[in-house]
Amino acid sequence: MTRTRLSADERRRQITGAAIEEFAANGFAATTTDAIARRAGVSQPYVFRLFPSKTALFIAASQNVFEQVGTQLEIIGRDSATADRPACAAACRNVLGDGVNARFLVQLYSVACIDDEVRATAAQGFSQLCARLLLLLEGDIAQVHALVTRTLMSRIHITFEVCDYPQRGLQLAGEPT
């Protein structure tokens, strides 16, 4: 049985895909390049051969997620060309609020708060994402704003189980005891 040798670009995509999964599941700080390499089926030195740092890999993964979400939104746009705007908005909410990419975007937001290079990538990616949403939603900036805010906030609620704080014995600041 002969194995097909992958090109550097194919390996880069394979490693980036593994990085998205690992970062989405564990966050930036807790994800190791060794875990990414294992998931991708390559050695850790090979990861560093293609990406000079963990941050560079995270940025490449971020760009990949924005491309994937953009492609999904384009498909929605083609499929819903004759659909009504509420149906299109619902489909967009599903793309932004579910799955690995949504979990990765929460991690991206977290890292962008502390790293200028990641922040620049995130700002560009979110700007392009909002521009695509604006086209899909026929220029309704208020609906784009509400959609992005609701989907990201709901993902944060789900990620951190914010809504079940009383069951966990937690109290919100300013809440009576």
Steps between C-alpha positions, in 0.01 A plus 500: 500500500648834399437814697432820318736772609319824580630834381599766752174688424294185563689437826451866597122459452507172694688660791280809494189280516642313797588832665144628460367189677755523782470877555119481491496221758777617733570869438825660394694473825411137573558374146846366430666474163570137591125432529442670164780296340356174640151585370645587158718188491828690466795573724518813712820617323309478170230729642771757578650453155172624349400746775774692683299529824182389670363851445572478126314168492207654691486788252503255206222303670304824550528587132387148412192527725403834346536345152285201600230719654512730196452204267206379708345847483545511121318167474219640714486800272469285188249264660288775648503741205126453476443439872383766740740694719394332830585158352836632386568650845412168666744315274771756583435454873553126456835555326622747761361331809573130459794269463876513520530826308268677745700368795821608327362854450444527876864400554608748232321780682674403822850499348434820301449681830864441596694469172527784247584277202205271570279805558587634152415164341175477697400856409558437131318166510199631691481805272487276193248274672275795583530629142380161372215497749404852393469382140299195601266704717444766235687781672318476832785603733281475809416139418869419438595655834224314683587172328870516581438616856237234574692210348831582665340575836297178486821308424666662802199407716517141379878477531511627855158371607414853609127438520526232766698710749238469782509120478878513545471717812629814326368851538512793258662822620239723659249217533335475846618208713 
